[in-house]
XYZ file of C-alpha atoms in Angstrom:
657
model
C 42.470 0.640 11.840
C 44.821 -0.922 9.379
C 45.676 -4.294 10.810
C 45.749 -7.984 10.082
C 43.641 -9.275 12.954
C 42.423 -12.830 12.326
C 40.096 -12.792 15.310
C 39.232 -9.113 14.989
C 35.560 -9.623 14.130
C 35.020 -11.968 17.057
C 36.575 -9.484 19.459
C 34.621 -6.572 18.000
C 31.251 -8.301 18.192
C 31.901 -9.610 21.686
C 32.618 -6.007 22.638
C 29.307 -4.983 21.078
C 27.587 -7.610 23.194
C 28.954 -5.949 26.327
C 27.567 -2.461 25.623
C 24.558 -0.877 27.293
C 22.929 2.435 26.456
C 20.015 4.848 26.586
C 17.630 4.323 23.672
C 14.204 2.921 24.715
C 11.724 1.642 22.148
C 10.479 -1.788 23.279
C 10.446 -4.026 26.348
C 11.019 -7.680 27.180
C 8.368 -9.567 29.207
C 10.196 -8.533 32.408
C 10.228 -4.874 31.397
C 13.837 -4.526 30.236
C 14.103 -1.947 27.472
C 15.764 -2.107 24.067
C 15.732 -0.639 20.578
C 15.426 -3.203 17.747
C 18.328 -3.127 15.295
C 17.622 -0.911 12.321
C 16.323 -2.739 9.201
C 16.119 -6.101 11.044
C 12.786 -7.954 10.905
C 11.201 -8.510 14.339
C 9.249 -11.506 15.631
C 8.397 -12.701 19.132
C 7.353 -15.986 20.703
C 6.854 -16.183 24.442
C 10.005 -14.977 26.165
C 12.100 -14.975 22.950
C 12.340 -11.953 20.630
C 14.083 -12.642 17.305
C 15.631 -10.062 14.986
C 16.546 -11.171 11.454
C 19.042 -9.274 9.302
C 17.833 -8.045 5.885
C 20.056 -10.636 4.189
C 18.130 -13.393 5.972
C 21.258 -15.222 7.149
C 21.941 -13.672 10.571
C 19.871 -13.468 13.746
C 19.860 -11.880 17.174
C 17.616 -13.389 19.848
C 16.816 -11.843 23.224
C 15.704 -14.438 25.757
C 14.142 -13.114 28.974
C 14.377 -15.791 31.671
C 12.319 -15.914 34.856
C 15.241 -17.422 36.779
C 18.595 -19.137 36.318
C 21.282 -20.474 38.603
C 24.168 -18.692 36.910
C 25.298 -17.455 33.496
C 26.015 -20.949 32.194
C 22.576 -22.161 33.216
C 20.983 -19.069 31.676
C 22.656 -19.680 28.311
C 21.674 -23.357 28.334
C 18.040 -22.408 28.993
C 18.136 -19.704 26.314
C 19.317 -22.059 23.567
C 16.652 -24.610 24.591
C 13.955 -21.971 24.188
C 15.267 -20.325 21.015
C 16.939 -23.262 19.220
C 15.904 -26.576 20.821
C 18.173 -28.505 18.431
C 21.294 -26.413 19.241
C 24.288 -28.744 19.653
C 27.432 -26.688 18.968
C 30.567 -27.213 21.032
C 31.521 -24.358 23.344
C 34.936 -22.918 22.518
C 35.282 -20.311 25.256
C 33.424 -18.483 28.008
C 34.716 -15.225 29.449
C 33.461 -12.771 32.062
C 32.567 -9.233 31.020
C 32.529 -6.129 33.268
C 29.410 -5.067 35.171
C 27.874 -2.045 33.530
C 24.744 0.110 33.780
C 22.833 -2.282 36.016
C 23.915 -5.503 34.292
C 25.879 -7.853 36.520
C 27.610 -11.227 36.203
C 27.986 -10.783 32.448
C 29.575 -13.663 30.574
C 30.242 -14.082 26.844
C 30.251 -17.483 25.091
C 31.801 -18.416 21.735
C 30.874 -21.628 19.859
C 32.647 -23.767 17.301
C 31.828 -23.354 13.622
C 33.473 -24.919 10.589
C 35.227 -22.764 7.979
C 32.801 -23.899 5.269
C 29.867 -22.482 7.232
C 31.350 -18.977 7.250
C 29.371 -18.382 10.428
C 29.830 -16.878 13.871
C 27.844 -18.061 16.901
C 27.972 -16.231 20.242
C 25.917 -15.665 23.378
C 25.949 -13.161 26.226
C 24.286 -13.790 29.583
C 23.659 -10.918 31.996
C 21.730 -10.497 35.224
C 19.536 -7.464 35.870
C 20.878 -6.238 39.197
C 21.684 -8.181 42.322
C 18.302 -9.892 42.608
C 17.071 -9.564 39.029
C 16.261 -12.112 36.367
C 18.603 -13.127 33.556
C 18.615 -11.886 29.971
C 20.547 -13.761 27.280
C 21.416 -12.394 23.847
C 22.097 -15.096 21.258
C 23.743 -14.256 17.955
C 24.339 -16.525 14.992
C 24.786 -15.879 11.330
C 27.020 -15.324 8.344
C 30.270 -13.562 9.192
C 29.890 -11.253 6.183
C 26.474 -10.078 7.320
C 27.461 -9.687 10.961
C 30.403 -7.513 9.963
C 28.279 -5.373 7.646
C 25.563 -5.034 10.279
C 27.928 -4.509 13.216
C 26.786 -0.895 13.706
C 23.040 -1.652 14.046
C 23.936 -4.636 16.226
C 25.966 -2.332 18.462
C 23.096 0.174 18.579
C 20.716 -2.638 19.496
C 22.966 -3.768 22.329
C 23.478 -0.200 23.510
C 19.707 0.142 23.824
C 19.279 -2.910 26.052
C 18.929 -1.814 29.698
C 17.507 -3.430 32.832
C 14.053 -2.292 33.891
C 14.260 1.138 35.524
C 17.954 1.542 34.775
C 19.411 4.681 33.196
C 22.745 4.895 31.504
C 25.535 6.705 33.276
C 25.719 10.313 32.103
C 28.292 13.035 32.653
C 26.086 15.750 31.161
C 26.328 19.042 33.011
C 29.372 18.031 35.056
C 32.512 20.138 35.134
C 35.664 18.196 34.352
C 38.215 17.946 37.112
C 41.644 19.351 36.233
C 44.424 17.015 35.127
C 46.636 17.675 38.130
C 50.099 16.166 38.462
C 48.656 13.626 40.894
C 45.965 12.519 38.440
C 48.480 12.269 35.615
C 50.615 10.022 37.820
C 47.576 7.853 38.514
C 46.914 7.490 34.782
C 50.560 6.663 34.117
C 50.495 4.053 36.888
C 47.341 2.525 35.379
C 49.049 2.209 31.989
C 52.277 0.880 33.513
C 50.408 -1.825 35.415
C 48.518 -2.814 32.271
C 51.744 -2.949 30.277
C 53.253 -5.291 32.844
C 50.228 -7.618 32.784
C 50.018 -7.632 28.988
C 53.709 -7.814 28.173
C 53.795 -4.466 26.333
C 57.432 -3.303 26.200
C 56.889 0.437 25.735
C 54.365 3.251 25.457
C 54.390 6.941 24.634
C 51.808 9.021 26.531
C 50.649 12.608 26.556
C 47.941 14.602 28.343
C 46.737 18.076 27.383
C 44.457 20.610 29.049
C 43.801 24.315 28.762
C 45.659 24.749 25.488
C 48.945 23.235 26.657
C 50.667 19.916 27.204
C 50.339 18.834 30.827
C 52.736 15.908 30.407
C 54.361 14.039 27.520
C 56.801 11.187 27.908
C 57.300 7.463 27.808
C 57.031 4.283 29.837
C 59.045 1.121 29.319
C 61.552 0.359 26.587
C 61.757 0.804 22.827
C 62.790 -2.787 22.199
C 62.156 -5.782 24.450
C 65.361 -6.928 26.133
C 67.255 -3.723 25.378
C 67.871 -0.814 27.759
C 66.853 2.202 25.643
C 63.728 3.738 27.171
C 60.755 5.376 25.473
C 60.674 9.170 25.757
C 58.413 11.938 24.481
C 60.150 11.924 21.086
C 60.224 8.170 20.433
C 58.483 7.407 17.138
C 55.749 4.787 16.839
C 53.768 3.662 13.794
C 50.384 5.225 14.574
C 48.367 3.461 11.848
C 44.794 4.739 11.449
C 45.298 7.826 13.580
C 46.556 8.996 10.167
C 42.958 9.173 8.902
C 42.152 12.314 10.903
C 45.328 13.881 9.506
C 44.318 12.974 5.963
C 40.899 14.594 6.325
C 42.619 17.683 7.741
C 44.655 17.814 4.520
C 41.395 17.583 2.577
C 40.117 20.541 4.612
C 43.244 22.537 3.726
C 42.684 21.767 0.040
C 39.104 23.026 0.397
C 40.365 26.165 2.157
C 42.739 26.734 -0.777
C 39.896 26.401 -3.294
C 41.507 23.303 -4.813
C 38.686 20.951 -3.742
C 35.048 21.239 -2.681
C 33.415 18.885 -0.173
C 30.421 18.343 -2.480
C 32.636 17.806 -5.542
C 32.489 14.357 -7.127
C 35.677 12.457 -6.326
C 35.905 11.310 -9.950
C 35.830 14.940 -11.084
C 38.503 15.907 -8.569
C 40.752 13.111 -9.866
C 39.651 11.104 -12.918
C 41.749 8.134 -11.764
C 39.163 7.556 -9.040
C 36.592 4.984 -10.055
C 34.965 1.929 -8.530
C 33.754 -1.257 -10.178
C 30.211 0.062 -9.631
C 29.724 3.066 -11.983
C 26.643 4.296 -10.114
C 28.555 4.464 -6.842
C 31.498 6.151 -8.570
C 29.120 8.909 -9.658
C 27.700 9.233 -6.135
C 30.909 9.533 -4.108
C 31.854 13.101 -3.219
C 35.096 14.343 -1.694
C 33.392 14.381 1.734
C 32.562 10.670 1.398
C 36.057 9.317 0.792
C 36.825 8.910 4.500
C 33.273 8.645 5.851
C 32.954 4.821 6.116
C 29.482 5.386 4.667
C 29.760 4.382 0.994
C 29.243 0.634 1.384
C 32.834 -0.158 0.388
C 34.211 -2.894 2.667
C 37.567 -3.653 4.248
C 40.176 -5.376 2.091
C 43.051 -5.584 4.550
C 44.432 -8.999 3.611
C 45.887 -7.344 0.535
C 48.478 -5.757 2.815
C 50.173 -9.145 3.150
C 51.063 -8.981 -0.533
C 51.450 -5.222 -1.115
C 54.947 -4.236 -2.222
C 56.089 -1.223 -0.142
C 57.635 0.248 -3.318
C 54.297 0.238 -5.135
C 53.323 3.794 -6.181
C 50.216 5.527 -4.906
C 48.296 4.825 -8.121
C 47.979 1.178 -7.002
C 45.265 2.331 -4.570
C 43.158 3.414 -7.530
C 43.860 0.180 -9.415
C 42.510 -1.811 -6.477
C 39.477 0.454 -6.064
C 38.618 0.108 -9.742
C 38.243 -3.639 -9.137
C 36.252 -3.261 -5.901
C 32.513 -3.292 -5.318
C 30.354 -2.189 -2.381
C 28.761 -4.808 -0.145
C 26.006 -2.570 1.250
C 24.023 0.409 -0.013
C 25.398 3.928 0.174
C 24.681 5.403 3.623
C 23.173 2.183 4.941
C 25.742 0.981 7.495
C 29.197 1.821 8.838
C 31.849 0.039 6.742
C 35.486 0.917 7.251
C 37.570 1.114 4.064
C 41.299 1.798 4.111
C 41.460 2.007 0.320
C 38.867 4.786 0.219
C 40.724 6.840 2.832
C 43.986 6.307 0.951
C 42.251 7.745 -2.114
C 41.141 10.739 -0.021
C 44.747 11.584 0.795
C 46.041 11.165 -2.723
C 43.219 13.242 -4.204
C 44.031 16.046 -1.733
C 47.718 15.715 -2.624
C 46.988 15.898 -6.353
C 45.005 19.087 -5.753
C 47.670 20.741 -3.604
C 50.797 19.432 -5.355
C 49.698 18.779 -8.955
C 53.242 18.523 -10.345
C 54.272 15.704 -7.994
C 53.623 11.958 -7.937
C 50.640 11.483 -5.632
C 52.531 9.685 -2.885
C 55.366 12.201 -2.865
C 52.847 15.022 -3.053
C 50.957 13.635 -0.066
C 54.130 13.353 2.012
C 55.214 16.875 1.077
C 51.802 18.447 1.663
C 51.392 16.778 5.059
C 54.819 17.985 6.123
C 54.448 21.543 4.825
C 50.771 22.183 5.556
C 50.364 20.365 8.882
C 53.399 18.875 10.599
C 55.708 21.903 10.309
C 53.092 24.546 11.249
C 52.006 22.460 14.245
C 55.540 21.835 15.483
C 55.293 18.089 14.834
C 59.001 17.969 14.022
C 59.464 14.217 14.324
C 56.344 13.027 12.487
C 56.984 11.472 9.089
C 55.831 9.008 6.447
C 59.431 8.032 5.668
C 59.856 4.517 7.108
C 63.614 4.477 6.550
C 64.030 7.777 8.366
C 61.723 6.757 11.206
C 63.372 3.404 11.819
C 66.926 4.798 11.718
C 66.683 6.807 14.916
C 64.749 6.994 18.184
C 61.862 4.657 17.409
C 59.962 1.863 19.138
C 60.359 -1.590 17.598
C 57.185 -3.633 16.905
C 56.183 -6.649 19.005
C 53.493 -9.266 18.393
C 51.646 -12.061 20.169
C 53.326 -15.447 19.924
C 51.432 -18.731 19.804
C 52.017 -19.261 23.525
C 50.567 -15.841 24.372
C 53.930 -14.205 25.060
C 55.217 -11.027 23.415
C 57.933 -11.361 20.770
C 59.943 -8.930 18.657
C 58.785 -8.458 15.044
C 60.461 -7.154 11.922
C 59.173 -4.039 10.169
C 58.183 -5.845 6.958
C 54.493 -6.096 7.758
C 54.386 -2.510 9.009
C 56.014 -1.237 5.810
C 53.328 -2.909 3.704
C 51.029 0.055 4.450
C 53.260 2.455 2.495
C 51.246 2.292 -0.773
C 48.105 3.155 1.237
C 49.734 5.510 3.756
C 47.008 8.210 3.921
C 44.939 5.513 5.653
C 47.571 4.504 8.192
C 51.213 5.250 7.448
C 52.242 8.007 9.869
C 55.075 7.685 12.370
C 54.681 10.039 15.322
C 55.637 10.557 18.948
C 53.837 11.380 22.178
C 55.054 14.980 21.988
C 53.997 15.413 18.361
C 50.632 13.718 18.730
C 49.823 15.996 21.668
C 50.268 18.935 19.275
C 47.728 17.354 16.951
C 45.202 17.036 19.764
C 45.804 20.674 20.726
C 45.007 21.683 17.132
C 41.754 19.721 17.249
C 40.844 21.324 20.588
C 41.825 24.694 19.121
C 39.275 24.272 16.327
C 41.924 24.419 13.623
C 44.501 26.562 15.411
C 47.853 25.244 16.590
C 49.131 25.577 20.155
C 50.727 28.922 19.185
C 47.355 30.282 18.075
C 48.183 30.285 14.364
C 45.363 29.032 12.177
C 46.116 25.904 10.148
C 42.575 25.010 9.025
C 39.602 27.335 8.784
C 37.109 26.716 11.565
C 34.353 25.992 9.052
C 36.273 23.225 7.323
C 37.703 21.913 10.597
C 34.087 21.523 11.742
C 33.008 19.720 8.548
C 35.130 16.754 9.602
C 33.067 16.308 12.785
C 29.625 16.231 11.144
C 27.810 12.859 11.320
C 28.342 10.748 8.210
C 27.200 7.339 9.480
C 26.091 5.869 12.831
C 28.384 3.438 14.643
C 26.242 2.894 17.734
C 23.690 4.726 19.864
C 25.055 8.213 20.359
C 28.203 7.438 18.360
C 28.869 8.457 14.762
C 31.741 8.527 12.307
C 32.653 11.837 10.736
C 35.585 12.145 8.355
C 38.257 9.981 9.942
C 36.911 10.825 13.406
C 34.743 8.924 15.899
C 32.407 11.306 17.746
C 30.840 9.753 20.861
C 28.084 11.594 22.733
C 26.657 8.536 24.490
C 27.839 9.630 27.957
C 26.351 13.127 27.769
C 29.681 14.743 26.871
C 31.357 14.808 23.472
C 34.355 12.491 23.216
C 36.253 12.496 19.913
C 38.798 9.820 19.141
C 40.473 7.574 16.645
C 42.627 4.524 17.141
C 45.324 2.811 15.157
C 46.380 -0.809 14.706
C 49.094 -2.219 12.495
C 51.447 -5.134 12.934
C 53.258 -4.633 16.237
C 51.672 -1.281 17.198
C 48.432 -0.098 18.833
C 47.495 3.523 19.597
C 44.703 5.955 20.372
C 44.088 9.681 20.603
C 41.083 11.156 22.393
C 39.853 14.642 23.254
C 36.849 16.345 24.868
C 36.157 19.531 22.874
C 33.770 21.012 25.444
C 36.331 20.650 28.235
C 39.641 21.287 26.455
C 41.159 17.997 27.599
C 42.871 15.257 25.611
C 45.195 12.265 25.829
C 47.244 10.077 23.500
C 48.794 6.641 23.835
C 51.201 4.895 21.461
C 52.324 1.315 22.156
C 54.793 -1.020 20.475
C 52.900 -4.308 20.838
C 49.751 -5.934 19.514
C 48.825 -6.543 23.161
C 48.597 -2.759 23.573
C 45.122 -3.028 22.049
C 43.832 -4.119 25.469
C 45.053 -0.850 27.032
C 43.268 1.602 24.751
C 39.644 1.317 25.847
C 40.412 0.988 29.569
C 42.670 4.071 29.511
C 39.967 6.143 27.821
C 37.464 4.899 30.409
C 39.903 5.633 33.267
C 40.321 9.192 32.002
C 36.550 9.753 31.983
C 36.162 8.228 35.441
C 38.842 10.539 36.788
C 37.464 13.656 35.117
C 33.793 13.131 35.969
C 33.784 10.849 39.025
C 32.395 8.038 36.892
C 31.483 4.544 37.964
C 34.694 2.518 38.481
C 34.817 0.234 35.437
C 38.271 0.712 33.914
C 40.132 -1.582 36.308
C 37.711 -4.447 35.631
C 37.853 -3.779 31.884
C 41.632 -4.081 31.915
C 41.665 -7.143 34.176
C 39.170 -9.010 32.015
C 40.919 -7.920 28.793
C 44.167 -9.426 30.084
C 42.400 -12.659 31.036
C 40.654 -12.778 27.666
C 43.891 -12.478 25.716
C 45.460 -15.312 27.669
C 42.370 -17.493 27.214
C 42.268 -16.810 23.468
C 45.929 -17.757 23.116
C 45.291 -21.009 24.998
C 42.272 -21.812 22.820
C 44.162 -21.185 19.587
C 47.171 -23.208 20.681
C 45.292 -26.363 21.728
C 43.391 -26.457 18.421
C 46.585 -26.818 16.353
C 48.753 -29.835 15.525
C 52.529 -29.445 15.689
C 54.749 -30.775 14.275
C 52.920 -31.258 10.990
C 52.605 -34.817 9.721
C 54.339 -35.558 6.402
C 51.086 -36.742 4.776
C 49.407 -33.398 5.583
C 52.288 -31.370 4.177
C 52.505 -33.460 0.998
C 48.938 -32.500 0.087
C 50.257 -29.017 -0.657
C 51.940 -27.634 -3.758
C 55.221 -25.744 -3.699
C 53.608 -22.586 -4.995
C 50.109 -21.099 -5.292
C 48.791 -18.028 -7.025
C 45.750 -15.819 -6.570
C 45.013 -13.204 -9.251
C 44.094 -10.502 -6.710
C 46.792 -11.038 -4.087
C 49.712 -12.752 -5.758
C 51.975 -15.693 -4.970
C 52.122 -17.951 -1.919
C 55.167 -20.212 -1.613
C 55.301 -23.328 0.565
C 58.346 -24.941 2.143
C 58.396 -28.084 4.301
C 60.989 -30.042 6.202
C 60.851 -32.478 9.127
C 57.470 -31.362 10.429
C 58.076 -27.651 9.847
C 55.798 -25.941 7.341
C 56.488 -22.415 6.106
C 54.241 -20.118 4.053
C 55.996 -17.243 2.287
C 54.051 -14.104 1.373
C 55.261 -11.044 -0.499
C 56.190 -9.201 2.697
C 57.313 -12.006 4.966
C 56.648 -15.534 6.081
C 55.178 -17.601 8.891
C 55.422 -21.084 10.279
C 52.134 -22.925 9.835
C 50.299 -25.576 11.863
C 47.440 -27.888 10.899
C 43.957 -27.607 12.368
C 41.376 -30.366 11.939
C 37.944 -28.762 11.768
C 34.787 -30.224 13.241
C 33.298 -30.867 9.778
C 36.290 -33.001 8.757
C 38.034 -30.310 6.706
C 41.591 -29.210 7.420
C 43.146 -25.764 7.651
C 46.692 -24.452 7.781
C 47.013 -21.692 10.382
C 49.864 -19.201 10.723
C 51.701 -19.315 14.059
C 54.459 -16.680 13.924
C 54.312 -13.736 16.376
C 52.022 -11.034 15.067
C 50.400 -13.391 12.547
C 48.851 -16.034 14.796
C 45.533 -17.307 13.471
C 45.420 -16.479 9.746
C 43.664 -19.495 8.281
C 44.044 -21.138 4.866
C 41.332 -23.761 4.329
C 42.487 -26.710 2.203
C 40.008 -27.621 -0.531
C 40.724 -31.225 -1.519
C 38.509 -31.243 -4.596
C 41.638 -30.612 -6.662
C 45.025 -32.340 -6.531
C 47.103 -30.692 -5.247
C 44.464 -28.958 -3.155
C 43.597 -25.298 -3.548
C 43.876 -23.028 -0.514
C 41.118 -20.601 0.499
C 41.868 -17.454 2.499
C 38.921 -15.454 3.828
C 38.183 -12.212 5.541
C 34.635 -11.291 6.486
C 33.419 -10.162 3.050
C 36.029 -11.513 0.650
C 37.337 -14.906 -0.347
C 40.662 -15.494 -2.086
C 41.364 -18.867 -3.712
C 44.985 -19.855 -4.273
C 45.473 -22.278 -7.152
C 48.501 -24.629 -7.301
C 51.112 -23.547 -9.840
C 53.957 -25.958 -9.085
C 54.110 -29.667 -8.139
C 53.370 -31.020 -4.679
C 56.094 -30.649 -2.076
C 58.249 -33.472 -0.799
C 58.113 -33.321 3.013
C 60.721 -36.008 3.589
């Protein structure tokens, strides 16, 4: 997913801590089963099992307790056993849904200082109504936890109560998507939209080679009367990745590329800062999330939408892997962008790569599939029937956004730049269910090369792997293929069950729509296979979690800004990788200007005495610039999990009077 999500890693790892799955390799003292995380070192003392990441700076600890009064008591006991000197302040505690025999689950997040670059969490869970408590503690470097998120997820998905088996739909026939069931799914989404403040959504459901229903709920723009319909366009972000790998498959069908061909041979402009990895990457690896190349999404804040496609290759040439090839799942938007442009160069060699990509996608995929509205032209998309973006405000409400942040994906659009509608996206799902044939039966991709995209490239979790721009999940005993999308103001998902010929899509015009995606997919499976009722609780707790996170962020910030804090800043900063950051201040208001927009900023005083400036505008809440006072004026440090960008003052200090 292409998205600026300041708290994205926290949310993702908390979600990992709530999984439960089937793999059995070891047991706790009480007989609960788990599979140790791959490549982690294992040690055990009494009722505490410790797993240490290969980097040596991150740990998981499973604490098996004989008894506890409740989740809070269980976590307190666990830290006393595993880390007797643990003294961190609790930031938040949130309930998690019951699942696969675990009950009363509760996740805890603890305060860390920016300088530590650490994440500390805990999850308490009870083994059945009368069972003992198990607590999973996690602490370590953010960079390592992000890199190792897949083995951590697999570890958590292998942790089951004694005698418990994971829910399985294997061997069950799927119920038909009747009109009544479609109405139930629509009502579920509508209720979630109301609770989350999502203005609009496009939905579609397919079965048996045809569209069962496609349409819209809510409005295109908050406060305006125009409603969403089946043809309303949404920015679908990383759903584009599956489309890009389909274009690769078409280029292979045409004999213009080979899956095993070196990417650098297919297009000499492709190279990485690591020559050995450059030589190793094949065409099939560009969108596999398996090369060790990490995310670099903060660059979107400074990317000029008019930048040509070749900028992707400039950035890649300066980029290095942060894990070994094939070692762990690492999502890279730049690599997938390169996949699309390499396919475009093969299919449209006389055209600039960006123009060639747009033309090839339209001619080879969108037009044959009847996706008449889908486009990569932002001006065209935003001029007609389209859904406007909406973001989370500092107070937790939903606010209208401009399209500036969304347009910043244009230079990297094969990774996330498509605009599409519920009707069009349903045609895409029908093609995937048709094994490369469109709804009219005409073949668009050969079955052999369609199938290549589904082959496992890297594990995400137990029973879940990433193919080429596709997530293939077999953890429930049936194959569920999906991909989601996230970009400023939009969240979306498409999902299909190849063995049952059923699929669904959802497109939303709000960041809060993220909380709808997983619960809707779960609701669909429950309805089709009479699954355990979990979706309602998932949605309810997701809504509560978003409100709690907004409250926690808001109370940590100081507004208005004091003059002495603003005057420690320069008027302008520069970073050689990202570009220029401009600072404006007046009467307690502090504004940071980026290449593609701006945000009001508030001060946060960290527990170690340092100070950070945190963005507060809707859609950008929580991006943190740590002030380093070792220089005058201070430098500003912006971090994502595996990268650090230092902004150096270039102009005099501001006058906040």
